[in-house]
Amino acid sequence: SLIDGGTRNSGAKVVKYLKELNIDHIDYLIATHPHEDHIGGLPDVIRNFDVGKVYMPDKTANTLIFEELLKAIKAKDLKISIAKGGDAIIDEANIKFLILAPNRNDYENTNDFSIVTKVNYGSTSLIITGDAEKASEMDILKKGYDLKADILRVGHHGGRTSSTDEFLEAVKADHFIISVRSEERRVGKE
């Protein structure tokens, strides 16, 4: 499975990386939410690989990159599965791939529509949060999901609008991953 594809400029890099891993088929492609830094590279991925199921939240965007993503999905005759908290992508004895969010369809903030997933593989577990912020984290907690995980991919690039104390306490992760771009690159593009 592949969760998000970086910016539009990252598409070719993602494709190259996956091909170097000898991947030619993606069973599950997840576009966590319709912001360019998460879906920008996905049209390239869809054009270059066989894709099984596509998961997206019930949230659209009036942007060129979102329209390009929808066109790439349509060109491959793929169907979009709307992700909802409590659904399972995979539910087998040795691997579980569960959707923890979104749990509502009326969030004010697009980030709170982010698809949040938990993967249990053997005795190891990982939660990937997209850009989910406080409102989504609170809904995840209210649902009573098993949130204990070994690894947490921290929400919204480690920003202060995510990773509430209550959520971190429930996850109790040993390791954290924060996705950020370097300040040097950001300054160089401005």
PDB file of C-alpha atoms in Angstrom:
ATOM      1  CA  SER A   1       0.000   0.000   0.000  1.00  0.00           C
ATOM      2  CA  LEU A   2       1.004   3.611  -0.521  1.00  0.00           C
ATOM      3  CA  ILE A   3      -0.158   6.462   1.691  1.00  0.00           C
ATOM      4  CA  ASP A   4       0.110   9.853  -0.036  1.00  0.00           C
ATOM      5  CA  GLY A   5       2.609  10.853  -2.687  1.00  0.00           C
ATOM      6  CA  GLY A   6       4.170  14.139  -1.642  1.00  0.00           C
ATOM      7  CA  THR A   7       4.035  17.295  -3.729  1.00  0.00           C
ATOM      8  CA  ARG A   8       3.541  17.469  -7.485  1.00  0.00           C
ATOM      9  CA  ASN A   9       7.333  17.863  -7.818  1.00  0.00           C
ATOM     10  CA  SER A  10       7.814  14.626  -5.840  1.00  0.00           C
ATOM     11  CA  GLY A  11       5.820  12.445  -8.240  1.00  0.00           C
ATOM     12  CA  ALA A  12       8.754  11.367 -10.418  1.00  0.00           C
ATOM     13  CA  LYS A  13      10.885  10.637  -7.330  1.00  0.00           C
ATOM     14  CA  VAL A  14       8.153   8.482  -5.790  1.00  0.00           C
ATOM     15  CA  VAL A  15       7.721   6.567  -9.057  1.00  0.00           C
ATOM     16  CA  LYS A  16      11.483   6.043  -9.390  1.00  0.00           C
ATOM     17  CA  TYR A  17      11.786   4.871  -5.783  1.00  0.00           C
ATOM     18  CA  LEU A  18       8.940   2.366  -6.107  1.00  0.00           C
ATOM     19  CA  LYS A  19      10.340   1.015  -9.386  1.00  0.00           C
ATOM     20  CA  GLU A  20      13.765   0.588  -7.756  1.00  0.00           C
ATOM     21  CA  LEU A  21      11.988  -1.595  -5.183  1.00  0.00           C
ATOM     22  CA  ASN A  22      10.636  -3.672  -8.106  1.00  0.00           C
ATOM     23  CA  ILE A  23       7.068  -2.682  -7.280  1.00  0.00           C
ATOM     24  CA  ASP A  24       4.664  -2.803 -10.203  1.00  0.00           C
ATOM     25  CA  HIS A  25       1.342  -3.070  -8.365  1.00  0.00           C
ATOM     26  CA  ILE A  26      -0.098  -1.056  -5.483  1.00  0.00           C
ATOM     27  CA  ASP A  27      -2.912  -2.929  -3.763  1.00  0.00           C
ATOM     28  CA  TYR A  28      -4.128   0.037  -1.724  1.00  0.00           C
ATOM     29  CA  LEU A  29      -3.490   3.691  -2.501  1.00  0.00           C
ATOM     30  CA  ILE A  30      -4.559   6.161   0.179  1.00  0.00           C
ATOM     31  CA  ALA A  31      -4.878   9.894  -0.452  1.00  0.00           C
ATOM     32  CA  THR A  32      -5.225  11.111   3.125  1.00  0.00           C
ATOM     33  CA  HIS A  33      -6.745  14.506   2.247  1.00  0.00           C
ATOM     34  CA  PRO A  34      -6.817  16.857  -0.745  1.00  0.00           C
ATOM     35  CA  HIS A  35      -3.831  19.097  -0.038  1.00  0.00           C
ATOM     36  CA  GLU A  36      -1.098  19.385  -2.670  1.00  0.00           C
ATOM     37  CA  ASP A  37       1.734  18.342  -0.354  1.00  0.00           C
ATOM     38  CA  HIS A  38      -0.028  14.991   0.140  1.00  0.00           C
ATOM     39  CA  ILE A  39      -1.697  14.233  -3.216  1.00  0.00           C
ATOM     40  CA  GLY A  40       0.553  16.122  -5.639  1.00  0.00           C
ATOM     41  CA  GLY A  41       2.652  13.094  -6.609  1.00  0.00           C
ATOM     42  CA  LEU A  42      -0.232  10.625  -6.826  1.00  0.00           C
ATOM     43  CA  PRO A  43      -1.286  11.272 -10.456  1.00  0.00           C
ATOM     44  CA  ASP A  44       2.229  10.196 -11.564  1.00  0.00           C
ATOM     45  CA  VAL A  45       1.981   7.105  -9.364  1.00  0.00           C
ATOM     46  CA  ILE A  46      -1.420   6.131 -10.764  1.00  0.00           C
ATOM     47  CA  ARG A  47      -0.225   6.605 -14.339  1.00  0.00           C
ATOM     48  CA  ASN A  48       2.843   4.397 -13.761  1.00  0.00           C
ATOM     49  CA  PHE A  49       1.511   1.487 -11.682  1.00  0.00           C
ATOM     50  CA  ASP A  50      -1.367  -0.947 -11.564  1.00  0.00           C
ATOM     51  CA  VAL A  51      -3.516   0.130  -8.624  1.00  0.00           C
ATOM     52  CA  GLY A  52      -6.092  -1.972  -6.774  1.00  0.00           C
ATOM     53  CA  LYS A  53      -8.216   0.162  -4.458  1.00  0.00           C
ATOM     54  CA  VAL A  54      -8.101   3.910  -3.945  1.00  0.00           C
ATOM     55  CA  TYR A  55      -9.167   5.337  -0.581  1.00  0.00           C
ATOM     56  CA  MET A  56     -10.007   8.994  -0.108  1.00  0.00           C
ATOM     57  CA  PRO A  57     -11.982  10.971   2.467  1.00  0.00           C
ATOM     58  CA  ASP A  58     -15.376  12.443   1.643  1.00  0.00           C
ATOM     59  CA  LYS A  59     -13.780  15.831   0.976  1.00  0.00           C
ATOM     60  CA  THR A  60     -13.053  17.505  -2.335  1.00  0.00           C
ATOM     61  CA  ALA A  61     -10.948  20.496  -3.311  1.00  0.00           C
ATOM     62  CA  ASN A  62     -11.357  23.036  -6.078  1.00  0.00           C
ATOM     63  CA  THR A  63      -7.714  22.811  -7.161  1.00  0.00           C
ATOM     64  CA  LEU A  64      -5.926  21.788 -10.334  1.00  0.00           C
ATOM     65  CA  ILE A  65      -3.995  19.012  -8.590  1.00  0.00           C
ATOM     66  CA  PHE A  66      -7.162  17.491  -7.121  1.00  0.00           C
ATOM     67  CA  GLU A  67      -8.776  17.599 -10.568  1.00  0.00           C
ATOM     68  CA  GLU A  68      -5.653  15.978 -12.060  1.00  0.00           C
ATOM     69  CA  LEU A  69      -5.817  13.214  -9.452  1.00  0.00           C
ATOM     70  CA  LEU A  70      -9.477  12.522 -10.258  1.00  0.00           C
ATOM     71  CA  LYS A  71      -8.673  12.437 -14.001  1.00  0.00           C
ATOM     72  CA  ALA A  72      -5.828   9.940 -13.422  1.00  0.00           C
ATOM     73  CA  ILE A  73      -8.176   7.745 -11.368  1.00  0.00           C
ATOM     74  CA  LYS A  74     -10.867   7.922 -14.064  1.00  0.00           C
ATOM     75  CA  ALA A  75      -8.383   7.207 -16.878  1.00  0.00           C
ATOM     76  CA  LYS A  76      -7.475   3.912 -15.166  1.00  0.00           C
ATOM     77  CA  ASP A  77     -11.184   3.159 -14.543  1.00  0.00           C
ATOM     78  CA  LEU A  78     -10.552   2.968 -10.797  1.00  0.00           C
ATOM     79  CA  LYS A  79     -13.238   3.416  -8.193  1.00  0.00           C
ATOM     80  CA  ILE A  80     -12.801   5.566  -5.087  1.00  0.00           C
ATOM     81  CA  SER A  81     -13.622   4.005  -1.724  1.00  0.00           C
ATOM     82  CA  ILE A  82     -14.662   6.640   0.811  1.00  0.00           C
ATOM     83  CA  ALA A  83     -12.706   6.043   4.009  1.00  0.00           C
ATOM     84  CA  LYS A  84     -14.582   6.040   7.297  1.00  0.00           C
ATOM     85  CA  GLY A  85     -13.384   5.449  10.841  1.00  0.00           C
ATOM     86  CA  GLY A  86     -14.020   1.882  11.957  1.00  0.00           C
ATOM     87  CA  ASP A  87     -13.571   0.312   8.503  1.00  0.00           C
ATOM     88  CA  ALA A  88     -10.905  -2.303   7.819  1.00  0.00           C
ATOM     89  CA  ILE A  89      -8.767  -2.338   4.693  1.00  0.00           C
ATOM     90  CA  ILE A  90      -7.203  -5.662   5.695  1.00  0.00           C
ATOM     91  CA  ASP A  91      -8.356  -7.794   8.623  1.00  0.00           C
ATOM     92  CA  GLU A  92      -6.408 -11.041   8.744  1.00  0.00           C
ATOM     93  CA  ALA A  93      -4.752 -13.015  11.514  1.00  0.00           C
ATOM     94  CA  ASN A  94      -1.217 -11.651  11.078  1.00  0.00           C
ATOM     95  CA  ILE A  95      -1.977  -8.232   9.563  1.00  0.00           C
ATOM     96  CA  LYS A  96      -4.641  -5.654  10.249  1.00  0.00           C
ATOM     97  CA  PHE A  97      -4.900  -2.374   8.353  1.00  0.00           C
ATOM     98  CA  LEU A  98      -7.610  -0.299  10.006  1.00  0.00           C
ATOM     99  CA  ILE A  99      -9.097   3.134   9.346  1.00  0.00           C
ATOM    100  CA  LEU A 100      -9.386   5.246  12.509  1.00  0.00           C
ATOM    101  CA  ALA A 101     -10.578   8.483  10.876  1.00  0.00           C
ATOM    102  CA  PRO A 102     -12.319  10.477   9.563  1.00  0.00           C
ATOM    103  CA  ASN A 103     -15.246   9.880  11.902  1.00  0.00           C
ATOM    104  CA  ARG A 104     -17.473  12.757  10.733  1.00  0.00           C
ATOM    105  CA  ASN A 105     -18.191  14.526   7.460  1.00  0.00           C
ATOM    106  CA  ASP A 106     -18.733  18.010   8.849  1.00  0.00           C
ATOM    107  CA  TYR A 107     -15.279  19.153   9.979  1.00  0.00           C
ATOM    108  CA  GLU A 108     -14.514  22.832   9.473  1.00  0.00           C
ATOM    109  CA  ASN A 109     -10.858  22.169   8.688  1.00  0.00           C
ATOM    110  CA  THR A 110      -9.813  20.085   5.661  1.00  0.00           C
ATOM    111  CA  ASN A 111      -6.948  18.563   7.671  1.00  0.00           C
ATOM    112  CA  ASP A 112      -9.455  16.940  10.024  1.00  0.00           C
ATOM    113  CA  PHE A 113     -10.842  14.909   7.106  1.00  0.00           C
ATOM    114  CA  SER A 114      -7.452  13.163   6.929  1.00  0.00           C
ATOM    115  CA  ILE A 115      -7.522   9.401   6.702  1.00  0.00           C
ATOM    116  CA  VAL A 116      -5.838   8.036   9.815  1.00  0.00           C
ATOM    117  CA  THR A 117      -4.763   4.406   9.654  1.00  0.00           C
ATOM    118  CA  LYS A 118      -3.345   1.837  12.038  1.00  0.00           C
ATOM    119  CA  VAL A 119      -1.334  -1.133  10.854  1.00  0.00           C
ATOM    120  CA  ASN A 120      -0.762  -4.158  13.078  1.00  0.00           C
ATOM    121  CA  TYR A 121       1.805  -6.563  11.621  1.00  0.00           C
ATOM    122  CA  GLY A 122       2.697  -9.387  13.954  1.00  0.00           C
ATOM    123  CA  SER A 123       3.650  -7.698  17.214  1.00  0.00           C
ATOM    124  CA  THR A 124       4.461  -4.310  15.647  1.00  0.00           C
ATOM    125  CA  SER A 125       1.947  -1.500  15.213  1.00  0.00           C
ATOM    126  CA  LEU A 126       2.043   1.857  13.461  1.00  0.00           C
ATOM    127  CA  ILE A 127      -0.403   4.781  13.289  1.00  0.00           C
ATOM    128  CA  ILE A 128      -0.235   7.181  10.336  1.00  0.00           C
ATOM    129  CA  THR A 129      -2.220  10.367  10.853  1.00  0.00           C
ATOM    130  CA  GLY A 130      -2.019  12.455   7.684  1.00  0.00           C
ATOM    131  CA  ASP A 131      -2.639  16.038   8.790  1.00  0.00           C
ATOM    132  CA  ALA A 132      -5.391  15.210  11.311  1.00  0.00           C
ATOM    133  CA  GLU A 133      -5.677  17.898  13.946  1.00  0.00           C
ATOM    134  CA  LYS A 134      -7.254  18.219  17.389  1.00  0.00           C
ATOM    135  CA  ALA A 135     -10.906  17.805  16.342  1.00  0.00           C
ATOM    136  CA  SER A 136     -10.181  14.531  14.570  1.00  0.00           C
ATOM    137  CA  GLU A 137      -7.931  13.282  17.370  1.00  0.00           C
ATOM    138  CA  MET A 138     -10.711  13.942  19.890  1.00  0.00           C
ATOM    139  CA  ASP A 139     -13.204  12.015  17.739  1.00  0.00           C
ATOM    140  CA  ILE A 140     -10.758   9.098  17.451  1.00  0.00           C
ATOM    141  CA  LEU A 141     -10.442   9.043  21.238  1.00  0.00           C
ATOM    142  CA  LYS A 142     -14.248   9.185  21.691  1.00  0.00           C
ATOM    143  CA  LYS A 143     -14.669   6.159  19.413  1.00  0.00           C
ATOM    144  CA  GLY A 144     -12.592   4.066  21.810  1.00  0.00           C
ATOM    145  CA  TYR A 145     -10.316   2.534  19.172  1.00  0.00           C
ATOM    146  CA  ASP A 146      -7.262   0.582  20.319  1.00  0.00           C
ATOM    147  CA  LEU A 147      -4.675   3.303  19.832  1.00  0.00           C
ATOM    148  CA  LYS A 148      -1.629   1.729  21.475  1.00  0.00           C
ATOM    149  CA  ALA A 149       1.104   1.704  18.833  1.00  0.00           C
ATOM    150  CA  ASP A 150       4.853   1.236  18.682  1.00  0.00           C
ATOM    151  CA  ILE A 151       5.321   3.967  16.081  1.00  0.00           C
ATOM    152  CA  LEU A 152       3.355   7.159  15.474  1.00  0.00           C
ATOM    153  CA  ARG A 153       3.683   9.159  12.282  1.00  0.00           C
ATOM    154  CA  VAL A 154       2.973  12.508  13.910  1.00  0.00           C
ATOM    155  CA  GLY A 155       0.087  14.578  12.572  1.00  0.00           C
ATOM    156  CA  HIS A 156       0.408  17.737  10.483  1.00  0.00           C
ATOM    157  CA  HIS A 157       4.205  17.680  10.247  1.00  0.00           C
ATOM    158  CA  GLY A 158       4.584  18.006  14.008  1.00  0.00           C
ATOM    159  CA  GLY A 159       2.673  21.302  14.150  1.00  0.00           C
ATOM    160  CA  ARG A 160       1.013  22.569  17.311  1.00  0.00           C
ATOM    161  CA  THR A 161      -2.522  21.944  15.990  1.00  0.00           C
ATOM    162  CA  SER A 162      -2.017  18.161  16.255  1.00  0.00           C
ATOM    163  CA  SER A 163      -0.593  15.655  18.722  1.00  0.00           C
ATOM    164  CA  THR A 164      -2.706  16.638  21.704  1.00  0.00           C
ATOM    165  CA  ASP A 165      -1.574  15.343  25.083  1.00  0.00           C
ATOM    166  CA  GLU A 166      -4.638  13.089  25.269  1.00  0.00           C
ATOM    167  CA  PHE A 167      -3.930  11.513  21.886  1.00  0.00           C
ATOM    168  CA  LEU A 168      -0.227  10.973  22.596  1.00  0.00           C
ATOM    169  CA  GLU A 169      -1.069   9.437  25.970  1.00  0.00           C
ATOM    170  CA  ALA A 170      -3.479   6.964  24.329  1.00  0.00           C
ATOM    171  CA  VAL A 171      -0.984   5.965  21.615  1.00  0.00           C
ATOM    172  CA  LYS A 172       1.985   5.604  23.990  1.00  0.00           C
ATOM    173  CA  ALA A 173       4.363   5.220  21.044  1.00  0.00           C
ATOM    174  CA  ASP A 174       8.009   4.300  21.522  1.00  0.00           C
ATOM    175  CA  HIS A 175       9.070   5.955  18.257  1.00  0.00           C
ATOM    176  CA  PHE A 176       7.827   8.970  16.310  1.00  0.00           C
ATOM    177  CA  ILE A 177       8.149   9.980  12.669  1.00  0.00           C
ATOM    178  CA  ILE A 178       7.756  13.630  11.682  1.00  0.00           C
ATOM    179  CA  SER A 179       7.541  14.522   7.997  1.00  0.00           C
ATOM    180  CA  VAL A 180       9.018  17.972   7.307  1.00  0.00           C
ATOM    181  CA  ARG A 181      10.949  19.704   4.593  1.00  0.00           C
ATOM    182  CA  SER A 182      14.198  21.455   5.399  1.00  0.00           C
ATOM    183  CA  GLU A 183      14.255  25.203   6.031  1.00  0.00           C
ATOM    184  CA  GLU A 184      17.077  25.493   3.516  1.00  0.00           C
ATOM    185  CA  ARG A 185      14.899  24.139   0.704  1.00  0.00           C
ATOM    186  CA  ARG A 186      11.964  26.324   1.698  1.00  0.00           C
ATOM    187  CA  VAL A 187      14.080  29.485   1.691  1.00  0.00           C
ATOM    188  CA  GLY A 188      15.655  28.500  -1.623  1.00  0.00           C
ATOM    189  CA  LYS A 189      12.224  28.346  -3.323  1.00  0.00           C
ATOM    190  CA  GLU A 190      10.954  31.685  -2.044  1.00  0.00           C
TER     191      GLU A 190
END
